[in-house]
Short mmCIF file of the C-alpha atoms (twelve columns), coordinates in Angstrom:
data_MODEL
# 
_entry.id   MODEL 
# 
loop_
_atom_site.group_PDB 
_atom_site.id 
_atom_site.type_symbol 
_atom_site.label_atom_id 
_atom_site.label_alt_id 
_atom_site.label_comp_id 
_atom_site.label_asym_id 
_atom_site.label_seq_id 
_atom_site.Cartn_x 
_atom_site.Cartn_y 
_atom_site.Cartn_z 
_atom_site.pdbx_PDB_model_num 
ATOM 1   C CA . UNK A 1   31.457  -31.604 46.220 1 
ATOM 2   C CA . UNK A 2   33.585  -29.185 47.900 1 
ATOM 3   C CA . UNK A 3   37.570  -28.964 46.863 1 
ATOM 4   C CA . UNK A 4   39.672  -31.290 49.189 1 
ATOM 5   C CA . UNK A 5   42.452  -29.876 51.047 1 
ATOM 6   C CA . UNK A 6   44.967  -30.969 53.892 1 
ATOM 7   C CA . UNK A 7   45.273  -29.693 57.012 1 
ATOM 8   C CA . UNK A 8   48.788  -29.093 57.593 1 
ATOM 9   C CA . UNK A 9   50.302  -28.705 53.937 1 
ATOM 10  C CA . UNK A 10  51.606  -24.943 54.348 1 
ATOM 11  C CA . UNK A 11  52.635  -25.198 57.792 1 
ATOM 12  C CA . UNK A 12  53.575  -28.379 58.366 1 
ATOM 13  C CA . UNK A 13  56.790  -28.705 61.136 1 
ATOM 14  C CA . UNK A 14  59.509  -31.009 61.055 1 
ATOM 15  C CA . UNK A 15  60.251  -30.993 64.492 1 
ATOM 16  C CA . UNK A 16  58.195  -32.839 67.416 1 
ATOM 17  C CA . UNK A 17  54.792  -31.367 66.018 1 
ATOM 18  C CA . UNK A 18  55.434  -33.609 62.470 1 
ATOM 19  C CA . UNK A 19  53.330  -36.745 63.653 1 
ATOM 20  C CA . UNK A 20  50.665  -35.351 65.159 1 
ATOM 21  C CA . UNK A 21  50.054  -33.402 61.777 1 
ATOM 22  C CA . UNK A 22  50.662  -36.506 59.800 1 
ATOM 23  C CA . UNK A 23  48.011  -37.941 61.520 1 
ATOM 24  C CA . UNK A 24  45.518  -34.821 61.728 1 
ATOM 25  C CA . UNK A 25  46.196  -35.300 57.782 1 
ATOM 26  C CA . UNK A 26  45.596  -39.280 57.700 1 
ATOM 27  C CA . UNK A 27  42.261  -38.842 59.558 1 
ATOM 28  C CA . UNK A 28  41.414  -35.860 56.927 1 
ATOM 29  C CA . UNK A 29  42.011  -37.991 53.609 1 
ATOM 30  C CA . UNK A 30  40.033  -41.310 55.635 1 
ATOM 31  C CA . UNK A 31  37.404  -38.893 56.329 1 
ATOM 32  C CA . UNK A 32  36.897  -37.560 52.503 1 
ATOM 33  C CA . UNK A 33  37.802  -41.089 51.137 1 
ATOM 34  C CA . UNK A 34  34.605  -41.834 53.759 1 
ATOM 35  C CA . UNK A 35  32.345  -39.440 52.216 1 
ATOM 36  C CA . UNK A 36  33.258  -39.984 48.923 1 
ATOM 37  C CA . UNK A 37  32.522  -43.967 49.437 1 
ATOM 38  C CA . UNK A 38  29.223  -42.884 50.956 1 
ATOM 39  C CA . UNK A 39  28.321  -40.290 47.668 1 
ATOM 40  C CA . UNK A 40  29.402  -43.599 45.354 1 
ATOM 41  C CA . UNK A 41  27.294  -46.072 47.379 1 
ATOM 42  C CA . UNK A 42  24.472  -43.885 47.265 1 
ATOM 43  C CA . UNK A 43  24.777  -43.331 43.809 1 
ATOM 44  C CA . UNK A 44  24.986  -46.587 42.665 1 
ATOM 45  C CA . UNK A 45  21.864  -47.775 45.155 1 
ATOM 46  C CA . UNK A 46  19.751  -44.503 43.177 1 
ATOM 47  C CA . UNK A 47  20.590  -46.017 40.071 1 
ATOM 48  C CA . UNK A 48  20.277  -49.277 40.803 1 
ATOM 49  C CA . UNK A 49  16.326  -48.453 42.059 1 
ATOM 50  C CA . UNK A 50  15.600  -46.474 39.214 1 
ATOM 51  C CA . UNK A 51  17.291  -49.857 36.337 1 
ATOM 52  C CA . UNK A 52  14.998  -51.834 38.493 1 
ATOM 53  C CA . UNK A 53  12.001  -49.578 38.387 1 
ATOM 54  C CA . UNK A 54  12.800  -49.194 34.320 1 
ATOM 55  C CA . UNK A 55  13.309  -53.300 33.807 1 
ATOM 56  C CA . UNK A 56  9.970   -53.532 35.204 1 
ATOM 57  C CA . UNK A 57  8.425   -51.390 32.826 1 
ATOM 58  C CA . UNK A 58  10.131  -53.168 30.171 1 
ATOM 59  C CA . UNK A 59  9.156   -56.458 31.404 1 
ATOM 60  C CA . UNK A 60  5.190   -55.173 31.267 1 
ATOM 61  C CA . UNK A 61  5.514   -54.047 28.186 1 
ATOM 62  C CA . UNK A 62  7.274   -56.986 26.456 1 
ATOM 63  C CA . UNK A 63  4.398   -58.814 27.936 1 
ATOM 64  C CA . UNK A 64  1.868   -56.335 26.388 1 
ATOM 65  C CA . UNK A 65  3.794   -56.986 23.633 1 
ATOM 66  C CA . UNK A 66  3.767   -61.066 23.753 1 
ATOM 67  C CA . UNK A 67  -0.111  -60.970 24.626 1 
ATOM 68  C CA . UNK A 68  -0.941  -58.577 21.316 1 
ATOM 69  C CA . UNK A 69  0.738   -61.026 19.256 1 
ATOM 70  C CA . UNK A 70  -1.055  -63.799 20.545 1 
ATOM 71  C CA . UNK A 71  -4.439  -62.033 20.001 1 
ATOM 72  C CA . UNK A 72  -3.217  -60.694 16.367 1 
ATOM 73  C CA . UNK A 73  -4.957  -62.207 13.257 1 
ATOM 74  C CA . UNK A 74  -3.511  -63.341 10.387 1 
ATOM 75  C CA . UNK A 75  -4.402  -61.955 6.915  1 
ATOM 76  C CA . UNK A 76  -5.642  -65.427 5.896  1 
ATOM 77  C CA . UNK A 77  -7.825  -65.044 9.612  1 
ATOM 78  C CA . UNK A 78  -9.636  -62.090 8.052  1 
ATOM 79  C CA . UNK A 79  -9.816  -63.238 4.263  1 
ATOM 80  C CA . UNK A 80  -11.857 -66.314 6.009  1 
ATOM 81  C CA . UNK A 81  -14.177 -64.028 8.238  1 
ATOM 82  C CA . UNK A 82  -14.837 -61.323 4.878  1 
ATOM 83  C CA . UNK A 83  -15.521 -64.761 3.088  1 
ATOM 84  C CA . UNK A 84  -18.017 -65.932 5.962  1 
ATOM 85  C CA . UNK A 85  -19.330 -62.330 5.947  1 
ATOM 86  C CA . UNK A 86  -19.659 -62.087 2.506  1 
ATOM 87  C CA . UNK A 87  -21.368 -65.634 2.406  1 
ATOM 88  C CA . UNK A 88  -23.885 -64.121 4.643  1 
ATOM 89  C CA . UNK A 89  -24.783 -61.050 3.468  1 
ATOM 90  C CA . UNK A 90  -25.512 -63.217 -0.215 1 
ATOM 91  C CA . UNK A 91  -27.635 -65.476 1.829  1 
ATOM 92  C CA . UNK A 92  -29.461 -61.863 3.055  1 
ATOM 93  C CA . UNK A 93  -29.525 -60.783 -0.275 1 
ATOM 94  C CA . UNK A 94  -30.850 -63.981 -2.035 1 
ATOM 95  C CA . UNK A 95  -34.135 -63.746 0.207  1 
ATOM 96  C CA . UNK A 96  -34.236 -67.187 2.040  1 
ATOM 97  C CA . UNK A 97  -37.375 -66.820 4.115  1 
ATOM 98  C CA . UNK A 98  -36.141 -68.695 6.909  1 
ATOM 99  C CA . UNK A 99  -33.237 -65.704 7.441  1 
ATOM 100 C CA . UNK A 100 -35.096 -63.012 7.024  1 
ATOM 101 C CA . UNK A 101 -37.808 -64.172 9.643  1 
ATOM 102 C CA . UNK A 102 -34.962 -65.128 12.598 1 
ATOM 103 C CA . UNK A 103 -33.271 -61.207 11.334 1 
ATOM 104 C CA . UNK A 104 -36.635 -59.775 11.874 1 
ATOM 105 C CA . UNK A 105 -37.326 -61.759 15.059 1 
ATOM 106 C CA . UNK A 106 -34.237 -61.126 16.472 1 
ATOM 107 C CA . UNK A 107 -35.344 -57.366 16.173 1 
ATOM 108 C CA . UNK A 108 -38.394 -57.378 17.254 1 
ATOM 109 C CA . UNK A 109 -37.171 -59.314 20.551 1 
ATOM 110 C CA . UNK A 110 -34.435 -56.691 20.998 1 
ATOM 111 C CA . UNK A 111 -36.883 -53.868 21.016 1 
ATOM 112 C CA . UNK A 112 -39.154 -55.668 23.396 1 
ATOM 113 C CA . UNK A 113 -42.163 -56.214 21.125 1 
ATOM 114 C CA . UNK A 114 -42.580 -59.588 21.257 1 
# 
Protein backbone atom coordinates (compact mmCIF):
# COMPACT_ATOMS: atom_id res chain seq x y z
CA UNK A 1 0.00 0.00 0.00
CA UNK A 2 1.34 3.12 -1.29
CA UNK A 3 1.64 6.37 1.23
CA UNK A 4 -1.60 8.54 0.98
CA UNK A 5 -1.30 12.06 0.16
CA UNK A 6 -3.66 15.09 -0.75
CA UNK A 7 -3.80 16.83 -3.65
CA UNK A 8 -3.78 20.34 -2.81
CA UNK A 9 -2.06 20.45 0.77
CA UNK A 10 1.09 22.70 -0.28
CA UNK A 11 -0.64 24.82 -2.62
CA UNK A 12 -3.84 25.10 -1.62
CA UNK A 13 -5.53 28.92 -2.43
CA UNK A 14 -7.81 30.76 -0.40
CA UNK A 15 -9.27 32.69 -2.96
CA UNK A 16 -11.97 31.47 -5.67
CA UNK A 17 -9.79 28.26 -6.48
CA UNK A 18 -10.42 26.98 -2.48
CA UNK A 19 -13.59 24.76 -3.32
CA UNK A 20 -12.72 23.27 -6.21
CA UNK A 21 -9.51 21.96 -4.31
CA UNK A 22 -11.58 21.01 -1.35
CA UNK A 23 -13.37 18.91 -3.45
CA UNK A 24 -10.41 17.52 -5.76
CA UNK A 25 -9.29 16.56 -2.01
CA UNK A 26 -12.82 15.01 -0.86
CA UNK A 27 -12.91 12.81 -4.01
CA UNK A 28 -9.06 11.82 -3.18
CA UNK A 29 -9.69 10.61 0.57
CA UNK A 30 -13.37 8.77 -0.87
CA UNK A 31 -11.24 7.26 -3.40
CA UNK A 32 -8.43 5.72 -0.88
CA UNK A 33 -11.15 5.17 1.85
CA UNK A 34 -12.64 3.08 -1.48
CA UNK A 35 -9.65 1.07 -1.98
CA UNK A 36 -8.87 0.55 1.35
CA UNK A 37 -12.64 -0.90 1.94
CA UNK A 38 -12.01 -3.04 -1.13
CA UNK A 39 -8.23 -4.42 0.35
CA UNK A 40 -10.38 -5.11 3.87
CA UNK A 41 -13.28 -6.86 2.10
CA UNK A 42 -11.02 -8.90 0.23
CA UNK A 43 -9.13 -9.76 3.06
CA UNK A 44 -11.64 -10.79 5.21
CA UNK A 45 -13.48 -12.97 2.17
CA UNK A 46 -9.52 -14.79 1.80
CA UNK A 47 -9.70 -15.55 5.27
CA UNK A 48 -12.94 -16.36 5.62
CA UNK A 49 -12.38 -19.24 2.58
CA UNK A 50 -9.36 -20.45 3.97
CA UNK A 51 -11.39 -20.83 8.25
CA UNK A 52 -13.88 -22.58 6.12
CA UNK A 53 -11.55 -24.75 4.14
CA UNK A 54 -9.60 -25.43 7.76
CA UNK A 55 -13.16 -26.17 9.79
CA UNK A 56 -13.67 -28.71 7.25
CA UNK A 57 -10.63 -30.44 7.85
CA UNK A 58 -11.29 -30.33 11.40
CA UNK A 59 -14.71 -31.56 11.06
CA UNK A 60 -13.16 -34.85 9.02
CA UNK A 61 -10.91 -35.41 11.35
CA UNK A 62 -13.01 -35.19 14.55
CA UNK A 63 -15.04 -37.68 12.68
CA UNK A 64 -11.95 -39.91 12.04
CA UNK A 65 -11.57 -39.35 15.40
CA UNK A 66 -15.33 -40.34 16.66
CA UNK A 67 -15.28 -43.47 14.22
CA UNK A 68 -11.69 -44.84 15.81
CA UNK A 69 -13.21 -44.69 19.09
CA UNK A 70 -16.11 -46.51 18.17
CA UNK A 71 -14.00 -49.31 16.56
CA UNK A 72 -11.40 -49.22 19.67
CA UNK A 73 -11.36 -52.30 22.02
CA UNK A 74 -11.33 -52.33 25.43
CA UNK A 75 -8.58 -54.07 27.48
CA UNK A 76 -11.22 -56.41 28.96
CA UNK A 77 -12.21 -56.91 24.78
CA UNK A 78 -8.74 -58.38 24.30
CA UNK A 79 -8.22 -60.21 27.77
CA UNK A 80 -11.57 -62.16 26.46
CA UNK A 81 -10.21 -62.86 22.82
CA UNK A 82 -6.32 -64.02 24.43
CA UNK A 83 -8.66 -66.14 26.79
CA UNK A 84 -10.70 -67.61 23.70
CA UNK A 85 -7.31 -67.91 21.92
CA UNK A 86 -5.66 -69.41 24.57
CA UNK A 87 -8.70 -71.85 25.11
CA UNK A 88 -8.03 -72.91 21.64
CA UNK A 89 -4.69 -73.39 21.19
CA UNK A 90 -5.09 -75.93 24.68
CA UNK A 91 -7.81 -77.64 22.82
CA UNK A 92 -4.88 -77.94 19.78
CA UNK A 93 -2.53 -78.96 22.17
CA UNK A 94 -4.61 -81.58 24.14
CA UNK A 95 -5.04 -83.64 20.76
CA UNK A 96 -8.91 -83.91 20.35
CA UNK A 97 -9.17 -85.87 17.13
CA UNK A 98 -12.12 -84.20 15.96
CA UNK A 99 -9.85 -80.66 15.77
CA UNK A 100 -7.09 -81.82 14.40
CA UNK A 101 -8.99 -83.57 11.43
CA UNK A 102 -11.30 -80.17 10.52
CA UNK A 103 -7.36 -78.15 10.99
CA UNK A 104 -6.00 -80.62 8.59
CA UNK A 105 -9.05 -80.56 6.30
CA UNK A 106 -9.31 -77.11 6.25
CA UNK A 107 -5.68 -77.29 4.75
CA UNK A 108 -5.88 -79.63 2.53
CA UNK A 109 -9.09 -77.80 0.96
CA UNK A 110 -7.11 -74.54 0.89
CA UNK A 111 -4.35 -76.03 -1.14
CA UNK A 112 -6.78 -77.64 -3.51
CA UNK A 113 -6.10 -81.31 -2.74
CA UNK A 114 -9.19 -82.46 -1.89
Amino acid sequence: MSEFKLPHVEDLNTDRLLPGQLTEDMKAIQQEFTDLRGEIDSEEQDRKSEDNKLNGRIDATNTRIDNLDKQKATHDDLQAVRSELQHRINHLYAGDPRTIKTVVKEILEEKGVI
